[in-house]
PDB file of C-alpha atoms in Angstrom:
ATOM      1  CA  MET A 201       6.784 -14.997  21.664  1.00 63.00           C
ATOM      2  CA  PHE A 202       7.234 -12.821  18.590  1.00 79.00           C
ATOM      3  CA  LYS A 203       5.080  -9.705  18.356  1.00 88.00           C
ATOM      4  CA  ARG A 204       3.381  -9.429  14.988  1.00 93.00           C
ATOM      5  CA  ILE A 205       3.226  -5.955  13.457  1.00 96.00           C
ATOM      6  CA  CYS A 206       0.743  -6.657  10.671  1.00 97.00           C
ATOM      7  CA  LYS A 207      -0.982  -9.606   9.029  1.00 98.00           C
ATOM      8  CA  ILE A 208      -1.694  -9.353   5.310  1.00 98.00           C
ATOM      9  CA  THR A 209      -4.051 -11.603   3.398  1.00 98.00           C
ATOM     10  CA  PHE A 210      -3.218 -11.279  -0.283  1.00 98.00           C
ATOM     11  CA  ILE A 211      -6.092 -12.225  -2.575  1.00 98.00           C
ATOM     12  CA  SER A 212      -5.453 -12.865  -6.234  1.00 98.00           C
ATOM     13  CA  HIS A 213      -8.084 -11.287  -8.487  1.00 97.00           C
ATOM     14  CA  GLY A 214     -10.710 -13.532 -10.053  1.00 97.00           C
ATOM     15  CA  ALA A 215     -10.265 -15.105 -13.472  1.00 96.00           C
ATOM     16  CA  THR A 216     -10.491 -13.063 -16.670  1.00 95.00           C
ATOM     17  CA  VAL A 217     -10.406 -14.050 -20.330  1.00 94.00           C
ATOM     18  CA  HIS A 218      -6.707 -13.100 -20.340  1.00 93.00           C
ATOM     19  CA  SER A 219      -5.741 -15.122 -17.259  1.00 93.00           C
ATOM     20  CA  MET A 220      -7.590 -18.191 -18.536  1.00 93.00           C
ATOM     21  CA  ALA A 221      -5.931 -17.971 -21.951  1.00 93.00           C
ATOM     22  CA  GLY A 222      -2.471 -17.377 -20.428  1.00 92.00           C
ATOM     23  CA  ILE A 223      -2.089 -13.921 -21.963  1.00 92.00           C
ATOM     24  CA  ILE A 224       0.613 -11.755 -20.390  1.00 91.00           C
ATOM     25  CA  GLY A 225      -0.941  -8.769 -18.653  1.00 81.00           C
ATOM     26  CA  ASN A 226      -1.137  -5.255 -19.971  1.00 69.00           C
ATOM     27  CA  GLY A 227      -1.152  -3.085 -16.846  1.00 68.00           C
ATOM     28  CA  LEU A 228      -4.313  -1.055 -16.329  1.00 69.00           C
ATOM     29  CA  LYS A 229      -5.904  -2.430 -19.499  1.00 72.00           C
ATOM     30  CA  SER A 230      -6.720  -5.767 -17.876  1.00 77.00           C
ATOM     31  CA  PRO A 231     -10.213  -7.076 -18.648  1.00 89.00           C
ATOM     32  CA  LYS A 232     -12.904  -7.380 -16.010  1.00 91.00           C
ATOM     33  CA  LEU A 233     -13.783 -10.688 -14.355  1.00 95.00           C
ATOM     34  CA  ASN A 234     -15.519 -13.354 -16.381  1.00 96.00           C
ATOM     35  CA  ASP A 235     -18.194 -15.717 -14.978  1.00 97.00           C
ATOM     36  CA  ILE A 236     -15.564 -18.053 -13.530  1.00 97.00           C
ATOM     37  CA  GLY A 237     -13.803 -15.101 -11.881  1.00 97.00           C
ATOM     38  CA  GLU A 238     -17.042 -13.991 -10.260  1.00 96.00           C
ATOM     39  CA  GLU A 239     -17.634 -17.547  -8.979  1.00 97.00           C
ATOM     40  CA  GLU A 240     -14.098 -17.619  -7.541  1.00 98.00           C
ATOM     41  CA  LEU A 241     -14.762 -14.381  -5.663  1.00 97.00           C
ATOM     42  CA  GLU A 242     -18.065 -15.725  -4.310  1.00 97.00           C
ATOM     43  CA  LYS A 243     -16.132 -18.669  -2.840  1.00 98.00           C
ATOM     44  CA  VAL A 244     -13.469 -16.323  -1.427  1.00 98.00           C
ATOM     45  CA  CYS A 245     -16.185 -14.222   0.243  1.00 97.00           C
ATOM     46  CA  GLU A 246     -17.897 -17.313   1.641  1.00 97.00           C
ATOM     47  CA  TYR A 247     -14.569 -18.489   3.084  1.00 97.00           C
ATOM     48  CA  LEU A 248     -13.839 -15.067   4.628  1.00 97.00           C
ATOM     49  CA  LYS A 249     -17.354 -14.860   6.072  1.00 96.00           C
ATOM     50  CA  ASN A 250     -17.089 -18.332   7.635  1.00 96.00           C
ATOM     51  CA  ARG A 251     -13.738 -17.471   9.216  1.00 94.00           C
ATOM     52  CA  GLY A 252     -15.389 -14.563  11.018  1.00 93.00           C
ATOM     53  CA  VAL A 253     -12.190 -12.480  11.093  1.00 94.00           C
ATOM     54  CA  ALA A 254     -12.459  -8.692  10.874  1.00 93.00           C
ATOM     55  CA  TYR A 255     -10.138  -6.762   8.568  1.00 96.00           C
ATOM     56  CA  ASP A 256      -9.120  -3.192   9.291  1.00 96.00           C
ATOM     57  CA  ASN A 257      -8.489  -2.156   5.694  1.00 97.00           C
ATOM     58  CA  ILE A 258      -8.957  -3.545   2.200  1.00 98.00           C
ATOM     59  CA  TYR A 259      -6.581  -2.414  -0.534  1.00 98.00           C
ATOM     60  CA  SER A 260      -6.616  -2.955  -4.280  1.00 97.00           C
ATOM     61  CA  CYS A 261      -4.153  -2.609  -7.117  1.00 96.00           C
ATOM     62  CA  PRO A 262      -5.486  -0.116  -9.685  1.00 94.00           C
ATOM     63  CA  ASN A 263      -6.167  -2.445 -12.617  1.00 92.00           C
ATOM     64  CA  ALA A 264      -9.771  -3.369 -13.455  1.00 92.00           C
ATOM     65  CA  CYS A 265      -9.730  -7.054 -12.429  1.00 94.00           C
ATOM     66  CA  CYS A 266      -8.220  -6.265  -8.997  1.00 96.00           C
ATOM     67  CA  ASN A 267     -10.530  -3.330  -8.417  1.00 95.00           C
ATOM     68  CA  GLN A 268     -13.630  -5.336  -9.331  1.00 96.00           C
ATOM     69  CA  SER A 269     -12.533  -8.212  -7.077  1.00 97.00           C
ATOM     70  CA  ALA A 270     -11.815  -5.818  -4.200  1.00 97.00           C
ATOM     71  CA  GLN A 271     -15.264  -4.218  -4.540  1.00 97.00           C
ATOM     72  CA  ILE A 272     -16.899  -7.647  -4.144  1.00 97.00           C
ATOM     73  CA  ILE A 273     -14.799  -8.462  -1.052  1.00 97.00           C
ATOM     74  CA  ALA A 274     -15.214  -4.993   0.506  1.00 96.00           C
ATOM     75  CA  LYS A 275     -19.010  -5.273   0.240  1.00 96.00           C
ATOM     76  CA  LEU A 276     -18.857  -8.292   2.560  1.00 95.00           C
ATOM     77  CA  PHE A 277     -17.121  -6.187   5.232  1.00 95.00           C
ATOM     78  CA  LYS A 278     -19.170  -3.036   4.509  1.00 95.00           C
ATOM     79  CA  GLN A 279     -16.006  -1.180   3.570  1.00 95.00           C
ATOM     80  CA  LYS A 280     -14.739   0.772   0.599  1.00 96.00           C
ATOM     81  CA  PRO A 281     -11.484  -0.564  -0.878  1.00 97.00           C
ATOM     82  CA  LYS A 282      -8.526   1.809  -1.037  1.00 97.00           C
ATOM     83  CA  VAL A 283      -6.670   1.837  -4.341  1.00 97.00           C
ATOM     84  CA  ILE A 284      -2.886   1.649  -3.939  1.00 96.00           C
ATOM     85  CA  GLU A 285      -0.333   2.653  -6.545  1.00 90.00           C
ATOM     86  CA  LEU A 286       0.989  -0.846  -7.100  1.00 93.00           C
ATOM     87  CA  MET A 287       0.982  -1.540 -10.791  1.00 92.00           C
ATOM     88  CA  PRO A 288       1.549  -5.038 -12.154  1.00 91.00           C
ATOM     89  CA  ARG A 289       4.936  -5.717 -13.731  1.00 92.00           C
ATOM     90  CA  ASN A 290       5.585  -3.919 -17.006  1.00 92.00           C
ATOM     91  CA  TYR A 291       6.213  -6.759 -19.461  1.00 92.00           C
ATOM     92  CA  GLY A 292       7.186  -4.465 -22.330  1.00 93.00           C
ATOM     93  CA  GLU A 293       7.195  -6.253 -25.681  1.00 93.00           C
ATOM     94  CA  TRP A 294       5.744  -9.423 -24.102  1.00 92.00           C
ATOM     95  CA  GLN A 295       2.452  -7.741 -23.170  1.00 91.00           C
ATOM     96  CA  GLY A 296      -0.449  -9.344 -24.959  1.00 90.00           C
ATOM     97  CA  LEU A 297       1.528 -12.484 -25.878  1.00 92.00           C
ATOM     98  CA  LEU A 298       0.891 -15.967 -24.539  1.00 93.00           C
ATOM     99  CA  HIS A 299       3.119 -17.080 -21.640  1.00 89.00           C
ATOM    100  CA  SER A 300       3.501 -20.446 -23.340  1.00 92.00           C
ATOM    101  CA  ASP A 301       4.729 -18.877 -26.604  1.00 93.00           C
ATOM    102  CA  VAL A 302       7.314 -16.684 -24.834  1.00 91.00           C
ATOM    103  CA  ILE A 303       8.628 -19.693 -22.859  1.00 90.00           C
ATOM    104  CA  LYS A 304       8.587 -22.019 -25.895  1.00 90.00           C
ATOM    105  CA  GLU A 305      10.598 -19.551 -27.936  1.00 89.00           C
ATOM    106  CA  ASN A 306      13.085 -18.510 -25.226  1.00 87.00           C
ATOM    107  CA  GLY A 307      13.094 -21.189 -22.506  1.00 84.00           C
ATOM    108  CA  LEU A 308      11.825 -21.017 -18.919  1.00 83.00           C
ATOM    109  CA  GLU A 309      14.734 -18.827 -17.763  1.00 81.00           C
ATOM    110  CA  ILE A 310      13.301 -15.969 -19.868  1.00 83.00           C
ATOM    111  CA  LEU A 311      10.812 -15.254 -17.063  1.00 81.00           C
ATOM    112  CA  SER A 312      13.546 -13.736 -14.909  1.00 84.00           C
ATOM    113  CA  LYS A 313      14.957 -11.637 -17.766  1.00 88.00           C
ATOM    114  CA  THR A 314      14.039  -8.048 -18.626  1.00 92.00           C
ATOM    115  CA  PRO A 315      11.787  -7.755 -21.691  1.00 93.00           C
ATOM    116  CA  LYS A 316      12.500  -4.990 -24.196  1.00 93.00           C
ATOM    117  CA  ASP A 317      10.778  -1.766 -23.071  1.00 94.00           C
ATOM    118  CA  GLY A 318       9.796  -3.622 -19.879  1.00 93.00           C
ATOM    119  CA  GLU A 319      10.722  -3.840 -16.232  1.00 93.00           C
ATOM    120  CA  SER A 320      13.270  -6.154 -14.652  1.00 93.00           C
ATOM    121  CA  LEU A 321      12.094  -8.491 -11.898  1.00 93.00           C
ATOM    122  CA  LEU A 322      14.587  -6.838  -9.554  1.00 94.00           C
ATOM    123  CA  VAL A 323      13.048  -3.384 -10.092  1.00 95.00           C
ATOM    124  CA  PHE A 324       9.527  -4.814  -9.898  1.00 95.00           C
ATOM    125  CA  ASN A 325      10.307  -6.623  -6.621  1.00 96.00           C
ATOM    126  CA  LYS A 326      11.734  -3.434  -5.107  1.00 96.00           C
ATOM    127  CA  ARG A 327       8.506  -1.605  -6.010  1.00 97.00           C
ATOM    128  CA  VAL A 328       6.372  -4.318  -4.420  1.00 97.00           C
ATOM    129  CA  VAL A 329       8.453  -4.458  -1.218  1.00 97.00           C
ATOM    130  CA  LYS A 330       8.430  -0.660  -0.899  1.00 97.00           C
ATOM    131  CA  THR A 331       4.619  -0.523  -1.133  1.00 97.00           C
ATOM    132  CA  ILE A 332       4.144  -3.405   1.314  1.00 97.00           C
ATOM    133  CA  LYS A 333       6.506  -1.772   3.839  1.00 97.00           C
ATOM    134  CA  LYS A 334       4.531   1.467   3.559  1.00 97.00           C
ATOM    135  CA  LEU A 335       1.235  -0.357   4.149  1.00 97.00           C
ATOM    136  CA  ILE A 336       2.694  -2.213   7.152  1.00 97.00           C
ATOM    137  CA  THR A 337       3.838   1.104   8.668  1.00 96.00           C
ATOM    138  CA  GLU A 338       0.351   2.541   8.161  1.00 97.00           C
ATOM    139  CA  ASN A 339      -1.330  -0.580   9.598  1.00 98.00           C
ATOM    140  CA  LYS A 340       0.597  -1.492  12.732  1.00 96.00           C
ATOM    141  CA  GLY A 341      -1.443  -3.979  14.735  1.00 96.00           C
ATOM    142  CA  ASN A 342      -3.921  -4.441  11.889  1.00 97.00           C
ATOM    143  CA  ARG A 343      -5.128  -7.255   9.679  1.00 98.00           C
ATOM    144  CA  ILE A 344      -5.479  -6.123   6.102  1.00 98.00           C
ATOM    145  CA  ILE A 345      -6.405  -7.495   2.686  1.00 98.00           C
ATOM    146  CA  ILE A 346      -4.538  -6.637  -0.510  1.00 98.00           C
ATOM    147  CA  VAL A 347      -6.215  -7.666  -3.772  1.00 98.00           C
ATOM    148  CA  ALA A 348      -3.459  -8.032  -6.352  1.00 97.00           C
ATOM    149  CA  THR A 349      -2.242  -9.808  -9.455  1.00 96.00           C
ATOM    150  CA  PRO A 350      -0.526 -13.206  -9.101  1.00 96.00           C
ATOM    151  CA  GLU A 351       2.943 -11.783  -9.908  1.00 95.00           C
ATOM    152  CA  ILE A 352       2.636  -9.202  -7.100  1.00 97.00           C
ATOM    153  CA  ILE A 353       1.788 -11.996  -4.641  1.00 98.00           C
ATOM    154  CA  GLN A 354       4.698 -14.071  -6.001  1.00 97.00           C
ATOM    155  CA  SER A 355       6.960 -11.088  -5.342  1.00 97.00           C
ATOM    156  CA  ALA A 356       5.745 -10.725  -1.730  1.00 98.00           C
ATOM    157  CA  LEU A 357       6.303 -14.451  -1.147  1.00 98.00           C
ATOM    158  CA  ALA A 358       9.735 -14.395  -2.789  1.00 97.00           C
ATOM    159  CA  ASN A 359      10.765 -11.554  -0.483  1.00 97.00           C
ATOM    160  CA  THR A 360       9.577 -13.453   2.606  1.00 97.00           C
ATOM    161  CA  LEU A 361      11.185 -16.733   1.518  1.00 97.00           C
ATOM    162  CA  GLY A 362      14.418 -15.147   0.269  1.00 96.00           C
ATOM    163  CA  LEU A 363      14.011 -16.494  -3.269  1.00 95.00           C
ATOM    164  CA  THR A 364      16.049 -15.148  -6.147  1.00 92.00           C
ATOM    165  CA  PRO A 365      14.273 -13.657  -9.179  1.00 90.00           C
ATOM    166  CA  GLU A 366      15.373 -16.765 -11.112  1.00 88.00           C
ATOM    167  CA  ASN A 367      13.267 -18.960  -8.787  1.00 91.00           C
ATOM    168  CA  GLN A 368      10.353 -16.641  -8.158  1.00 93.00           C
ATOM    169  CA  HIS A 369       8.259 -17.908 -11.077  1.00 89.00           C
ATOM    170  CA  LYS A 370       8.156 -21.366  -9.422  1.00 92.00           C
ATOM    171  CA  ILE A 371       5.568 -20.104  -6.922  1.00 95.00           C
ATOM    172  CA  LEU A 372       2.105 -20.933  -8.243  1.00 95.00           C
ATOM    173  CA  ILE A 373      -0.588 -18.362  -7.518  1.00 97.00           C
ATOM    174  CA  LYS A 374      -3.963 -19.099  -9.068  1.00 97.00           C
ATOM    175  CA  THR A 375      -6.750 -16.585  -9.614  1.00 97.00           C
ATOM    176  CA  GLY A 376      -9.219 -16.395  -6.727  1.00 97.00           C
ATOM    177  CA  SER A 377      -6.653 -17.725  -4.232  1.00 98.00           C
ATOM    178  CA  LEU A 378      -5.593 -16.474  -0.802  1.00 98.00           C
ATOM    179  CA  THR A 379      -2.069 -16.125   0.576  1.00 98.00           C
ATOM    180  CA  GLN A 380      -1.323 -14.932   4.090  1.00 98.00           C
ATOM    181  CA  ILE A 381       1.900 -13.464   5.450  1.00 98.00           C
ATOM    182  CA  SER A 382       2.566 -12.269   9.008  1.00 98.00           C
ATOM    183  CA  TYR A 383       5.006  -9.388   9.297  1.00 98.00           C
ATOM    184  CA  PHE A 384       7.204  -8.919  12.369  1.00 96.00           C
ATOM    185  CA  GLU A 385       9.839  -6.297  13.239  1.00 91.00           C
ATOM    186  CA  ASN A 386      12.645  -7.557  10.979  1.00 90.00           C
ATOM    187  CA  TRP A 387      11.212 -10.607   9.266  1.00 94.00           C
ATOM    188  CA  SER A 388       8.035 -12.166   7.900  1.00 97.00           C
ATOM    189  CA  SER A 389       6.468 -15.622   7.815  1.00 97.00           C
ATOM    190  CA  VAL A 390       4.203 -17.335   5.271  1.00 98.00           C
ATOM    191  CA  ILE A 391       1.099 -18.708   7.001  1.00 97.00           C
ATOM    192  CA  TYR A 392      -0.411 -20.251   3.862  1.00 97.00           C
ATOM    193  CA  SER A 393      -0.160 -19.748   0.123  1.00 98.00           C
ATOM    194  CA  ASP A 394      -2.400 -20.173  -2.952  1.00 97.00           C
ATOM    195  CA  TYR A 395      -5.388 -21.462  -0.972  1.00 98.00           C
ATOM    196  CA  CYS A 396      -8.443 -21.788  -3.215  1.00 97.00           C
ATOM    197  CA  PRO A 397     -11.730 -22.161  -1.295  1.00 95.00           C
ATOM    198  CA  LEU A 398     -13.889 -25.021  -2.575  1.00 83.00           C
TER     199      LEU A 398
END
């Protein structure tokens, strides 16, 4: 049998006015959760409570919607979330625009391109993988939660599944969803993805 090093449950932050409108993120300036986002997190907490699984550490990306979501989850486990330096992708000139407008104007393949003054998917993915590897090293034998943006979770899944940046955007990650990946010595395995508790 394979010996697991670390199990990570990635939780996508709850809905915000930006996520519901399809506005491309703006790093740390993300808005806080709206009423729907808070409801999503209540369902996530209920699901986690019913599972009865203990988590050794809870981590959060530094933007407001992730931090707020992590605080709600951490309260359930009587923990304090640890903020990690894992910023969402820098979308450069696309920040603040609608996803649908960018795609309509440039085609779907634009999602894997590098926006002006922004970050390439390749560079972004390397950042995400580096942070996850560091957390795995610090959490050998642990189960942890990382509250993140959907694109960070897409990146973690793409790395596990060996997807190219051109195909990465095909992974759907909704707000308030859970994705779990088990990490072994030299490989990782997706347990489930984009699960939204009812």
